[in-house]
Coordinates of N, CA and C in Angstrom, one line a residue:
Chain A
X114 N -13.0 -48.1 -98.5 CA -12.2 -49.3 -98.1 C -11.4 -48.9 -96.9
X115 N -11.8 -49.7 -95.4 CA -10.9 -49.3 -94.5 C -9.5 -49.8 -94.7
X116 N -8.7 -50.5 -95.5 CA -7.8 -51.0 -95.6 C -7.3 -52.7 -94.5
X117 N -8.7 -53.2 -93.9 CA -8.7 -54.1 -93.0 C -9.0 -55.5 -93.6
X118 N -8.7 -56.3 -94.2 CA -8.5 -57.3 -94.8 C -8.7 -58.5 -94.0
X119 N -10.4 -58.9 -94.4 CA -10.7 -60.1 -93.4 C -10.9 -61.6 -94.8
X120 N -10.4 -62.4 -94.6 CA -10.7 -63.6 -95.6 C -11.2 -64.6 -94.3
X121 N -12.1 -65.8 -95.6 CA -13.2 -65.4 -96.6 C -14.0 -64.7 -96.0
X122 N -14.4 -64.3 -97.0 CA -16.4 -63.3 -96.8 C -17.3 -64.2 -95.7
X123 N -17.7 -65.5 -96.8 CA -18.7 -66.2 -96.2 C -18.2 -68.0 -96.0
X124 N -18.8 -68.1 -94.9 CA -18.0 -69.7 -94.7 C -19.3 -70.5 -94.4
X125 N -19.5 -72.0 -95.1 CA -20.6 -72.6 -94.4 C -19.5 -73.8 -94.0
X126 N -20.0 -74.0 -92.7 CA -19.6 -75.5 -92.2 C -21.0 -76.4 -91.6
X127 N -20.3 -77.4 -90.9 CA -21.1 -78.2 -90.1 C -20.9 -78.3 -88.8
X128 N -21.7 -78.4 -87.6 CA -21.7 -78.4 -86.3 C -20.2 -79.4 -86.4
X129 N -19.4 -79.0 -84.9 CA -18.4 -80.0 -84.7 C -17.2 -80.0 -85.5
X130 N -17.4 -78.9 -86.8 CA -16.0 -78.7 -87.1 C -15.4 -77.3 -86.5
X131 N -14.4 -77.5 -86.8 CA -13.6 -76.4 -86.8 C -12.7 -75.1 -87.8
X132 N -12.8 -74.1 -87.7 CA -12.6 -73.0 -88.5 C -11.9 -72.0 -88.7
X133 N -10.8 -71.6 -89.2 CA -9.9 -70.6 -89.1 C -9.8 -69.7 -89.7
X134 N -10.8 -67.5 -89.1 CA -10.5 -66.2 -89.7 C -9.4 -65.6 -89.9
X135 N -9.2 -65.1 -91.0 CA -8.0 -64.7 -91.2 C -8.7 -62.9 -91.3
X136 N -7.4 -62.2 -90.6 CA -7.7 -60.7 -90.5 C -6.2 -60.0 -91.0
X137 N -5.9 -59.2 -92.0 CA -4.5 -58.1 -92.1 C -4.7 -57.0 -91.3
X138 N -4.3 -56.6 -90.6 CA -4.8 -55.3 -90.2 C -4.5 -53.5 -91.2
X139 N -4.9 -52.5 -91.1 CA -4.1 -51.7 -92.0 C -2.7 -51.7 -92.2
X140 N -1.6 -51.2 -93.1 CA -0.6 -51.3 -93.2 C -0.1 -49.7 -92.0
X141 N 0.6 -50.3 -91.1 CA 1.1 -49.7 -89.7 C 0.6 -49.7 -88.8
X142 N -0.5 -50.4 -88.6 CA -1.6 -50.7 -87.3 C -0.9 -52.1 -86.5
X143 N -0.4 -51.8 -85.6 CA -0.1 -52.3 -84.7 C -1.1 -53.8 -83.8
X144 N -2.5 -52.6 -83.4 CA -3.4 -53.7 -82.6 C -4.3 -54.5 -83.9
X145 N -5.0 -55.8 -83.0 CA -5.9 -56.0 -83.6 C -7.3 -56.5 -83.0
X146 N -8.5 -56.3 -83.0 CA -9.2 -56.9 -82.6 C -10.5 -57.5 -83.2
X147 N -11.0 -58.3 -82.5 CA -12.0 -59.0 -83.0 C -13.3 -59.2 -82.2
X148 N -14.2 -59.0 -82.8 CA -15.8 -58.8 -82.4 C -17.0 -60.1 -83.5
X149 N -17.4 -60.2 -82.6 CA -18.7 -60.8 -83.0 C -20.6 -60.1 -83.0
X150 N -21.2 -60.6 -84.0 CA -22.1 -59.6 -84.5 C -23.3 -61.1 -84.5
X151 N -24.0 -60.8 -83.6 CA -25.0 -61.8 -84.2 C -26.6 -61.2 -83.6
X152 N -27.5 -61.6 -84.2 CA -28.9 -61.2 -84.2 C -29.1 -61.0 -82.2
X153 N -29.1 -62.1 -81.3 CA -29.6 -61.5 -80.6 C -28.4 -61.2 -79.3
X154 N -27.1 -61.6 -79.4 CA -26.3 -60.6 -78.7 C -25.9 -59.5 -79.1
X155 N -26.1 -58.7 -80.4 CA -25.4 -57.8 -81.1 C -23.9 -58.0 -81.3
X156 N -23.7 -56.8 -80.9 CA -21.9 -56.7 -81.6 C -20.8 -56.8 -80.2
X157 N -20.8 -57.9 -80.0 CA -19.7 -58.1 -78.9 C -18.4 -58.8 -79.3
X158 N -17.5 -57.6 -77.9 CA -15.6 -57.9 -78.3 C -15.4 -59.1 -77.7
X159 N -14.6 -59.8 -78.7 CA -14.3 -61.0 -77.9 C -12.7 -60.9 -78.3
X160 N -12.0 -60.3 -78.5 CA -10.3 -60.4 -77.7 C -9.7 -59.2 -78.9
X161 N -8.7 -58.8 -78.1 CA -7.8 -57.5 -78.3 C -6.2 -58.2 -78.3
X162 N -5.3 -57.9 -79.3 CA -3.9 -58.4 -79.3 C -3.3 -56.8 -79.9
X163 N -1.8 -56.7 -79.7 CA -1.6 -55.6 -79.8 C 0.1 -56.5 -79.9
X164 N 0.5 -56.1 -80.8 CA 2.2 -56.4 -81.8 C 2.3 -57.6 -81.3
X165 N 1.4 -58.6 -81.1 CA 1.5 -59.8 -81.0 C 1.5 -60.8 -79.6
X166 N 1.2 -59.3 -78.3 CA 0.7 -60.0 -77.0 C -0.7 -59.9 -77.0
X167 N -1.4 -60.6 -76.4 CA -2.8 -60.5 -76.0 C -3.1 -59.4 -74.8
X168 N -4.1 -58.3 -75.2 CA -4.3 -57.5 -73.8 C -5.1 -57.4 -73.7
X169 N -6.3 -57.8 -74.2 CA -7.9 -57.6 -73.3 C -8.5 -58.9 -73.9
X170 N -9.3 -59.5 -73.2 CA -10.5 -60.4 -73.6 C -12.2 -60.3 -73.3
X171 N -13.0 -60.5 -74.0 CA -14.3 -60.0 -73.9 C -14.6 -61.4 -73.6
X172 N -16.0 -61.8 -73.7 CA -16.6 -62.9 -73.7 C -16.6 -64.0 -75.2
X173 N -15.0 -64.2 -74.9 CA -14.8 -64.9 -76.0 C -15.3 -66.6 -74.9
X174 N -15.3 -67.5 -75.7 CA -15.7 -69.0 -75.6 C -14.3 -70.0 -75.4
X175 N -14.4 -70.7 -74.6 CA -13.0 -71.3 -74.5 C -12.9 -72.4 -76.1
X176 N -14.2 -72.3 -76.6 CA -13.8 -72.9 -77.9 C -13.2 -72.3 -79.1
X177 N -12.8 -71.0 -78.7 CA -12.5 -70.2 -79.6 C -10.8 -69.7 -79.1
X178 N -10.1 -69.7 -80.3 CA -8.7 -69.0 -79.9 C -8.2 -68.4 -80.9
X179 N -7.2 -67.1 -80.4 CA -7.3 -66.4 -81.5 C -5.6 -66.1 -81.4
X180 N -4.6 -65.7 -82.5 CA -3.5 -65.4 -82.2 C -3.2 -64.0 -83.3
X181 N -2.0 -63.5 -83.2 CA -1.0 -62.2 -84.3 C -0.2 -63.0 -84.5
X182 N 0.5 -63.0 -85.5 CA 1.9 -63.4 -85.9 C 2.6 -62.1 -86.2
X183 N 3.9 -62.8 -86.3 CA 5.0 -61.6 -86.3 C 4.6 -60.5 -87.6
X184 N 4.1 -61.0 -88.5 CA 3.9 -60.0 -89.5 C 2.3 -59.2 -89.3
X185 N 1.9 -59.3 -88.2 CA 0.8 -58.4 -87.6 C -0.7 -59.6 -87.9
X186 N -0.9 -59.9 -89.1 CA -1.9 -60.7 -89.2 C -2.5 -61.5 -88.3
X187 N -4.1 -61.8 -88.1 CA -4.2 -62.2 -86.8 C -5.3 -63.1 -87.7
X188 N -5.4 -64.4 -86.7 CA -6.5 -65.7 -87.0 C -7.3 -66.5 -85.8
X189 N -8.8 -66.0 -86.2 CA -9.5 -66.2 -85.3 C -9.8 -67.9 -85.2
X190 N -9.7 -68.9 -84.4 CA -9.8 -70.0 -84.4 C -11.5 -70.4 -83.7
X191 N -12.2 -71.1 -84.2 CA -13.5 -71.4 -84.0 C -13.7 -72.9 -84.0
X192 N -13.5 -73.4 -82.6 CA -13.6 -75.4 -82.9 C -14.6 -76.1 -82.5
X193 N -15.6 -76.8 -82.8 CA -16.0 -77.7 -81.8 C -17.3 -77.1 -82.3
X194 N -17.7 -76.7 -83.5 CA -19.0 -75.2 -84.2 C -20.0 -75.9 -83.4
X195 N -21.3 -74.8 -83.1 CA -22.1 -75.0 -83.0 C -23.6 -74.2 -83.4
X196 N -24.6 -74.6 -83.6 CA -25.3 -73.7 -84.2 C -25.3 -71.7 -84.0
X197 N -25.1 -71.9 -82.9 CA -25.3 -70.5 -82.4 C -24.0 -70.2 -82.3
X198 N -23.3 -70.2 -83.3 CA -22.1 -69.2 -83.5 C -22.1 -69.4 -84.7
X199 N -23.1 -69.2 -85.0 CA -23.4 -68.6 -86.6 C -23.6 -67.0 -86.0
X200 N -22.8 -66.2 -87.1 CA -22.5 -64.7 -86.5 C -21.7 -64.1 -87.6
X201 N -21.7 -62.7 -87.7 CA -20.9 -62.2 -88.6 C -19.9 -61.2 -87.8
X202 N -18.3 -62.2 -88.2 CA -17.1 -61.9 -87.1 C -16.5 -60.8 -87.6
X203 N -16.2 -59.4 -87.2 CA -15.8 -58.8 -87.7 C -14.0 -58.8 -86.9
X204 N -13.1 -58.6 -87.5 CA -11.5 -57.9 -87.6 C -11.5 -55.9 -87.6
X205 N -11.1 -55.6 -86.9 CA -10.3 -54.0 -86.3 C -9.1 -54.1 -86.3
X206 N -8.8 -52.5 -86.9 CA -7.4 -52.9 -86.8 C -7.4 -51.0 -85.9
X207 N -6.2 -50.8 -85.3 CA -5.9 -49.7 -84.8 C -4.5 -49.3 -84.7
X208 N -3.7 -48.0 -84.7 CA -2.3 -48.3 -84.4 C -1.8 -48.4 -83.3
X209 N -2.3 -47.9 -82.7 CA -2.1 -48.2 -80.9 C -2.3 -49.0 -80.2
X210 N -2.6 -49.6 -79.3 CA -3.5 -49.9 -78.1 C -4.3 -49.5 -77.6
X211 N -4.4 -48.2 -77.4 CA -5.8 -47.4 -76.3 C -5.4 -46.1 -76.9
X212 N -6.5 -45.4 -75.9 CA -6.9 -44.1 -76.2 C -6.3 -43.4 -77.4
X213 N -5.5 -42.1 -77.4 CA -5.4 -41.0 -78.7 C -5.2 -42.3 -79.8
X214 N -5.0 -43.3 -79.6 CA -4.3 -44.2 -81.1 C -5.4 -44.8 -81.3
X215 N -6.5 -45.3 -80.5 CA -7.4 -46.0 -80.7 C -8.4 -46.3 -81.4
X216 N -8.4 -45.1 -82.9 CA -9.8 -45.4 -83.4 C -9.7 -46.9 -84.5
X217 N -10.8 -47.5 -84.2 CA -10.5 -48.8 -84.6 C -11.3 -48.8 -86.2
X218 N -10.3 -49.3 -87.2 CA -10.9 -49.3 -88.7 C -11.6 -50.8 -88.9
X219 N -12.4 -51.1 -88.8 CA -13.4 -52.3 -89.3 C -13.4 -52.9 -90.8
X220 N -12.5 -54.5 -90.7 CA -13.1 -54.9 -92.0 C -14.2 -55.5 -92.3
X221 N -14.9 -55.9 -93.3 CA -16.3 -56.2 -94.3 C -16.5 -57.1 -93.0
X222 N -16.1 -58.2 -92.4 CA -16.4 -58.9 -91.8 C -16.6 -60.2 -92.5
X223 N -16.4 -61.6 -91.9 CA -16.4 -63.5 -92.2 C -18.1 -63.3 -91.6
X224 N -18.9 -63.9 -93.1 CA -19.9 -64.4 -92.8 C -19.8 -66.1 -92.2
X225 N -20.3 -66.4 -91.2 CA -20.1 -67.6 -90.6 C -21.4 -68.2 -90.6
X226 N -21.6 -69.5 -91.3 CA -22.9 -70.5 -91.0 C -22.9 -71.6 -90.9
X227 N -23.2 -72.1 -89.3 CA -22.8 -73.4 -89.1 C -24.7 -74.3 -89.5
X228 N -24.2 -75.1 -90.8 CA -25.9 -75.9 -90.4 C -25.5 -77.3 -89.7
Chain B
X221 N -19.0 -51.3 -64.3 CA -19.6 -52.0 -66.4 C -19.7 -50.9 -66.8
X222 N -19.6 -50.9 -68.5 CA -20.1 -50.1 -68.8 C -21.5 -50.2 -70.1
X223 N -22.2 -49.5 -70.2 CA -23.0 -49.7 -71.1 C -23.4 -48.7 -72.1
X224 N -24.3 -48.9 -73.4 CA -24.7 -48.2 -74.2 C -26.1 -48.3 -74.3
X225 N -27.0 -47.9 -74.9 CA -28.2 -48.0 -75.1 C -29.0 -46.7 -75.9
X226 N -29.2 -47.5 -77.2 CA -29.6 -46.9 -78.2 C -31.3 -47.0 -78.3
X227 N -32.3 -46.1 -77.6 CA -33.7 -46.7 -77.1 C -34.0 -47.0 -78.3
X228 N -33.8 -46.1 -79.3 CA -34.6 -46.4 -80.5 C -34.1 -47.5 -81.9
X229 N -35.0 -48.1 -81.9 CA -34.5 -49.6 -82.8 C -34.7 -49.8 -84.1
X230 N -35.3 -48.8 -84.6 CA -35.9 -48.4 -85.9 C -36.4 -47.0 -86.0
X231 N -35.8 -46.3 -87.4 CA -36.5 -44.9 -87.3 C -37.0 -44.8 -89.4
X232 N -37.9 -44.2 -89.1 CA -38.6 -44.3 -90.4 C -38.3 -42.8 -91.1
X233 N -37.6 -42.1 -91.9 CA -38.6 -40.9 -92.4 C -38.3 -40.4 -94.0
X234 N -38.7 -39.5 -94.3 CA -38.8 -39.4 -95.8 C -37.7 -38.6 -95.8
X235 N -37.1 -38.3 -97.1 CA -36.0 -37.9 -97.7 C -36.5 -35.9 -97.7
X236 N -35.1 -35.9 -97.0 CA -35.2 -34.3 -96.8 C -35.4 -34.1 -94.9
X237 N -35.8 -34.9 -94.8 CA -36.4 -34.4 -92.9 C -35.1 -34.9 -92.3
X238 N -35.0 -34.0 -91.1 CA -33.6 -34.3 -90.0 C -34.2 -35.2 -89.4
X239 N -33.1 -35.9 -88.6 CA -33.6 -37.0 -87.9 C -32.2 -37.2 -86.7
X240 N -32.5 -37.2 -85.9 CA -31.5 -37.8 -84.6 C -31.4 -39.0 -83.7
X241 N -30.6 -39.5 -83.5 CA -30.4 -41.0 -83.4 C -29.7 -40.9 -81.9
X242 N -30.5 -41.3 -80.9 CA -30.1 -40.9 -79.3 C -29.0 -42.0 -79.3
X243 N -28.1 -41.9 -78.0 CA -27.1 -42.7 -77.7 C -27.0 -42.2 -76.0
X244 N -27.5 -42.9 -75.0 CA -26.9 -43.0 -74.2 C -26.0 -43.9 -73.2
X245 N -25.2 -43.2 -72.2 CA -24.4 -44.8 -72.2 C -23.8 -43.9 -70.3
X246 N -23.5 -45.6 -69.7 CA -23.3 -45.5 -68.4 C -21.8 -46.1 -68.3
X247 N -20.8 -45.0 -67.6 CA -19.5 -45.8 -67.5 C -19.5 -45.1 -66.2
X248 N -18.0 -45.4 -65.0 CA -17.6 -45.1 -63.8 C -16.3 -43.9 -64.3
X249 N -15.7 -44.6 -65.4 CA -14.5 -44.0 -65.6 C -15.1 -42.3 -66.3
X250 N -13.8 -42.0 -65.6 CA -13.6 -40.5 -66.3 C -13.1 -40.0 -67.2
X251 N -12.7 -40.9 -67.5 CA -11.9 -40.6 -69.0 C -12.4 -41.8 -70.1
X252 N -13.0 -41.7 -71.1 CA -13.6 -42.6 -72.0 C -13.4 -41.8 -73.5
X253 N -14.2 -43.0 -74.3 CA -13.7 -42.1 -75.9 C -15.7 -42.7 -76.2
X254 N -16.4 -41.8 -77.2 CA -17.4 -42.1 -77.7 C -17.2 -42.4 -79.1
X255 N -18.1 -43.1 -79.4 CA -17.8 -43.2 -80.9 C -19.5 -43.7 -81.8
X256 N -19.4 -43.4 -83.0 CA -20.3 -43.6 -84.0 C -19.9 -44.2 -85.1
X257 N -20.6 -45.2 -85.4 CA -20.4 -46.5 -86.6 C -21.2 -46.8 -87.3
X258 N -21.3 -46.7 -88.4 CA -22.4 -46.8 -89.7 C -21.9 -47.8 -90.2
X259 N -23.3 -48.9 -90.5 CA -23.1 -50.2 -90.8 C -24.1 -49.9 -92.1
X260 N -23.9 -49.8 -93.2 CA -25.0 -50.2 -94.4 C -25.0 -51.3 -94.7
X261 N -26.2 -51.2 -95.9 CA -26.9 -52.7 -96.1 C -25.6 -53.9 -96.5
X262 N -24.3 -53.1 -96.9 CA -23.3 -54.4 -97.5 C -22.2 -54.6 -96.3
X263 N -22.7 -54.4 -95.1 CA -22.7 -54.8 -93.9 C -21.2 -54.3 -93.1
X264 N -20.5 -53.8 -94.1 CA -19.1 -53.2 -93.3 C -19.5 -52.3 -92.3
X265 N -18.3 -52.0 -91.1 CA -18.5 -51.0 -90.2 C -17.6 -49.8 -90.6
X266 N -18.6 -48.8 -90.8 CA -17.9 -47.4 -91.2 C -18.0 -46.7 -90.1
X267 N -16.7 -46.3 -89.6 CA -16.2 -44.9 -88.7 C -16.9 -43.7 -89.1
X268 N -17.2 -43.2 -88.1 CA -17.7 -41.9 -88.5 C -17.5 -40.6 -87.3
X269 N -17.0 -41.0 -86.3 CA -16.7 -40.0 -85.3 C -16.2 -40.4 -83.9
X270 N -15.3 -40.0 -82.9 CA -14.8 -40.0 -82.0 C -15.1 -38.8 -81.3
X271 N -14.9 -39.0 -79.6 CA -15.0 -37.7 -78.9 C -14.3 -38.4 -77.8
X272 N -13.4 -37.4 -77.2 CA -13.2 -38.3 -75.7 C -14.1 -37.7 -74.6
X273 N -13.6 -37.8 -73.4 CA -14.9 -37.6 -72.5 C -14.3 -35.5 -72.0
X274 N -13.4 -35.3 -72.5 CA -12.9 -34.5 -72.2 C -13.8 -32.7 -73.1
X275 N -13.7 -33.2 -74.0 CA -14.1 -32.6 -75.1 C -15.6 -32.3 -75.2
X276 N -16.5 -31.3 -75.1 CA -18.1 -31.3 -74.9 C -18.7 -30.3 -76.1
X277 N -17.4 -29.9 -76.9 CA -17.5 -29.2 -78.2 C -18.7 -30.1 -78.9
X278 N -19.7 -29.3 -79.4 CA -20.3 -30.0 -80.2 C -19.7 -30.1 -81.6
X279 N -20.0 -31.2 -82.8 CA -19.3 -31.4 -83.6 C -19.9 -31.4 -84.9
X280 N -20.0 -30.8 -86.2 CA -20.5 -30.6 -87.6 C -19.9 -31.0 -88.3
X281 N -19.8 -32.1 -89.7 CA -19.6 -32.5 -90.8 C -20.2 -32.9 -91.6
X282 N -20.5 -31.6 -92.6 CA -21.3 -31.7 -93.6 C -23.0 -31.7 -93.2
X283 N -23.5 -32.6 -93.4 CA -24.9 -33.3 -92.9 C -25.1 -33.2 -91.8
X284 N -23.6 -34.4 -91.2 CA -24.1 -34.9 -89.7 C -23.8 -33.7 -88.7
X285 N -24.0 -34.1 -87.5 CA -23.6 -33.2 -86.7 C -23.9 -34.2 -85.1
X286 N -23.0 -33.6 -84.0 CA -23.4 -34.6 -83.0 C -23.2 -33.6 -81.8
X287 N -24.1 -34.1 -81.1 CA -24.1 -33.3 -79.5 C -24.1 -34.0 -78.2
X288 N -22.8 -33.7 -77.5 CA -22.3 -34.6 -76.4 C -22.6 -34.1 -75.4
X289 N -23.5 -34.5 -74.3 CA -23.7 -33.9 -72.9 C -23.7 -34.7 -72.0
X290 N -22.3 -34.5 -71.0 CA -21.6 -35.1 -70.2 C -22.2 -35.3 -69.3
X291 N -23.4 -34.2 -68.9 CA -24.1 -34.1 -67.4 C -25.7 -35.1 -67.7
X292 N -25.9 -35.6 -69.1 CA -27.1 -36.6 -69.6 C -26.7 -37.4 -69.9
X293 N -25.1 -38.0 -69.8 CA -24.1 -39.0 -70.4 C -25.1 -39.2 -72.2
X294 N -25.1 -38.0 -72.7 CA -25.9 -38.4 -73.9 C -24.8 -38.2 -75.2
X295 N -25.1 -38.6 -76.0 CA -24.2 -38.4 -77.1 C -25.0 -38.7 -79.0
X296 N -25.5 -37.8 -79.2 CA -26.7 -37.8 -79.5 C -26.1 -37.4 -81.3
X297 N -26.6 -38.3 -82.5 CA -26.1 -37.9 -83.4 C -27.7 -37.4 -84.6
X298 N -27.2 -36.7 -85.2 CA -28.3 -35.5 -86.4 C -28.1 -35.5 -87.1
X299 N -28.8 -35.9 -88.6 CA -28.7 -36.3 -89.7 C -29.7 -34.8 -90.0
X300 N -28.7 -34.0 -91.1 CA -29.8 -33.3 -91.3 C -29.7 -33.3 -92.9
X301 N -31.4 -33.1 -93.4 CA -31.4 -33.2 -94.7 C -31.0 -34.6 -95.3
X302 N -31.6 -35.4 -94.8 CA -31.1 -36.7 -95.2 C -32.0 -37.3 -96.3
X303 N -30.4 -38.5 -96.7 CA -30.8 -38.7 -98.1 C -31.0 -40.3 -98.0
X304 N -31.5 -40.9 -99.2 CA -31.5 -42.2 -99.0 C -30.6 -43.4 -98.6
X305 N -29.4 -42.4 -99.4 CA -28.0 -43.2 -99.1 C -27.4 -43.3 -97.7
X306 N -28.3 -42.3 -97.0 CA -28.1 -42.5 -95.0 C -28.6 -43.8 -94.9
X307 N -29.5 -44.6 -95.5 CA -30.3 -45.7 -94.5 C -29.3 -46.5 -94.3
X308 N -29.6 -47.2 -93.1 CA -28.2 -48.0 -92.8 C -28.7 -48.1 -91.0
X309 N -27.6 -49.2 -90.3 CA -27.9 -49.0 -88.9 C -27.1 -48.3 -88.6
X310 N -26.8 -47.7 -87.6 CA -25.7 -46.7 -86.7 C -25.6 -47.2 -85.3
X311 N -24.3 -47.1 -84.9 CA -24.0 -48.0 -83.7 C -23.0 -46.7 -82.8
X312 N -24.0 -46.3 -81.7 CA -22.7 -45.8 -80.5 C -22.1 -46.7 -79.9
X313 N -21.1 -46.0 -79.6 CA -20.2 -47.4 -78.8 C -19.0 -46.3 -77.6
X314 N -18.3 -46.8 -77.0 CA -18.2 -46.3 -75.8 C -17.0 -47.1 -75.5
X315 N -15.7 -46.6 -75.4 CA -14.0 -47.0 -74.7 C -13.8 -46.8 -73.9
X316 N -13.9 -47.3 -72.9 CA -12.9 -46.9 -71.7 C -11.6 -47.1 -71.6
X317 N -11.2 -46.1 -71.2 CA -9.8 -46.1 -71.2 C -9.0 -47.1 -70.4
X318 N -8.2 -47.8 -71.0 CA -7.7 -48.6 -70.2 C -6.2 -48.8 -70.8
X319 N -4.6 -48.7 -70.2 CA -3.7 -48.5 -70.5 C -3.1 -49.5 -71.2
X320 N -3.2 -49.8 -72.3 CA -2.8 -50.7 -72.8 C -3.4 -51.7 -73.9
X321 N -4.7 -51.2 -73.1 CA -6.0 -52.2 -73.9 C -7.0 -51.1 -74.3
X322 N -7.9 -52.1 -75.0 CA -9.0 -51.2 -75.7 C -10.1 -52.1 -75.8
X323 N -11.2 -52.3 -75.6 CA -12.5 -52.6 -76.4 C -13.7 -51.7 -76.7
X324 N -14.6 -51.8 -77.5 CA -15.8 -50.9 -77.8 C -17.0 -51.8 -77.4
X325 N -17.6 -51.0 -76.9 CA -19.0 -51.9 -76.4 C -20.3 -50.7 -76.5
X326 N -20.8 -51.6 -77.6 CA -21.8 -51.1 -78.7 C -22.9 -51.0 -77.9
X327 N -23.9 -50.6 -78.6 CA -25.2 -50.1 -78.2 C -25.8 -51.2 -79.4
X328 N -27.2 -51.2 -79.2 CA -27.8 -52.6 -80.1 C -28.1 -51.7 -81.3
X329 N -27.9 -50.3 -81.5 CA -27.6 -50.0 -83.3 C -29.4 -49.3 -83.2
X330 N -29.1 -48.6 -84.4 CA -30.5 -48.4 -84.7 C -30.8 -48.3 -85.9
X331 N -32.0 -48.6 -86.4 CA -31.7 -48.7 -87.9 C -32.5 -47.9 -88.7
X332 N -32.2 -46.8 -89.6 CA -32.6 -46.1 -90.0 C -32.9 -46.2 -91.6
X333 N -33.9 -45.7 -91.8 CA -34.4 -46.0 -93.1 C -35.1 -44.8 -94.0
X334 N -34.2 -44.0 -94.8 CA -34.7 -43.2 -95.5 C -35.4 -43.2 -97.0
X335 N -36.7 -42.9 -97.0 CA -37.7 -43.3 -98.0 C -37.7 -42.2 -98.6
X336 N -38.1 -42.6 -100.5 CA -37.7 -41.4 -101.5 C -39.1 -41.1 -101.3

């Protein structure tokens, strides 16, 4: 158990809605980030927040927004679904920001299926 | 940019045989962190090793073992004596350092399957 707490597991929706991941990060981990996992992009970062500013973004989707709250938890926002972001989102948590602090613990990951 | 690329996309072999899982990867920066990530079949990502770009020590735990060569940008991981409970994908991935930020940018994984 990495101690990285992603709710729910698995989510079915329908094209056109909208959806909100919920991620805890370890207890004392500071950053958080978020990646997406799907068959033919693989495992790509789509945004990094660190005690509640945003400091890196990957090829996230302008339909997608993500925030931390003061108690470190962070919620991946998914609006507007469409088939192809069906994907399995995974939550990182790290205590630092970069380098010597950086090793990132991975939770189970949000099964996501838009039909 | 930087990239990863794990040539091999599937590896097959029987229980007991070593087996190594290439990783190579293209960055500018001089300072980076490597890393290895085991994904089994119930799909979590498991940590399993770090190196920064600094460090060319090769590295042994238990089974695994990994060998980093700066001048092949290779970073190459060895399963030795492996058991069934290895099969799983494995994912290099690759940090550049950047002051304040962080992301990992994976390699497409390779998936390894050990047969009794």
């Amino acid at each position: 158990d990495s101690g990285v707490t992603q709710t729910p597991k698995h989510l079915i929706t329908a094209t056109g809605q909208r959806v909100t991941l919920r991620c805890s990060p370890r207890s004392g981990d500071l950053s958080v980030y978020w990646y997406q996992q799907s068959l033919d992009q693989g495992l790509q970062f789509l945004i990094h927040y660190y005690n509640g500013e945003e400091r890196a973004k990957g090829n996230i989707l302008e339909r997608f927004s993500a925030q931390q709250f003061p108690d470190l938890h962070s919620e991946l926002n998914l609006s507007s679904l469409e088939l192809g972001d069906s994907a399995l989102y995974f939550c990182a948590s790290s205590v630092g920001p970069s380098g010597a602090w950086g090793i990132q613990y991975f939770g189970a990951g949000t099964r996501l299926s838009v039909l | 940019a930087q990239k990863v690329t794990q040539a091999q996309t599937e590896i097959s072999v029987v229980e007991k045989e070593d087996v190594t899982l290439d990783c190579v990867y293209e960055t500018r920066d001089t300072t980076y962190y490597l890393f290895w990530y085991k994904q089994p079949p119930s799909g979590e990502l498991v940590f399993l090793i770090r190196r920064n770009s600094f460090d060319e020590q090769n590295e042994i735990s238990g089974r695994y073992s990994w060998n980093f060569q700066k001048s092949t940008s290779s970073f190459n991981f060895t399963i030795t004596a492996s058991q069934v409970v290895d099969s799983a994908v494995y994912f290099c991935a690759l940090s550049p350092y950047a002051q304040g930020a962080q992301k990992l940018v994976f390699g497409q994984g390779t998936r390894l399957t050990i047969n009794p």
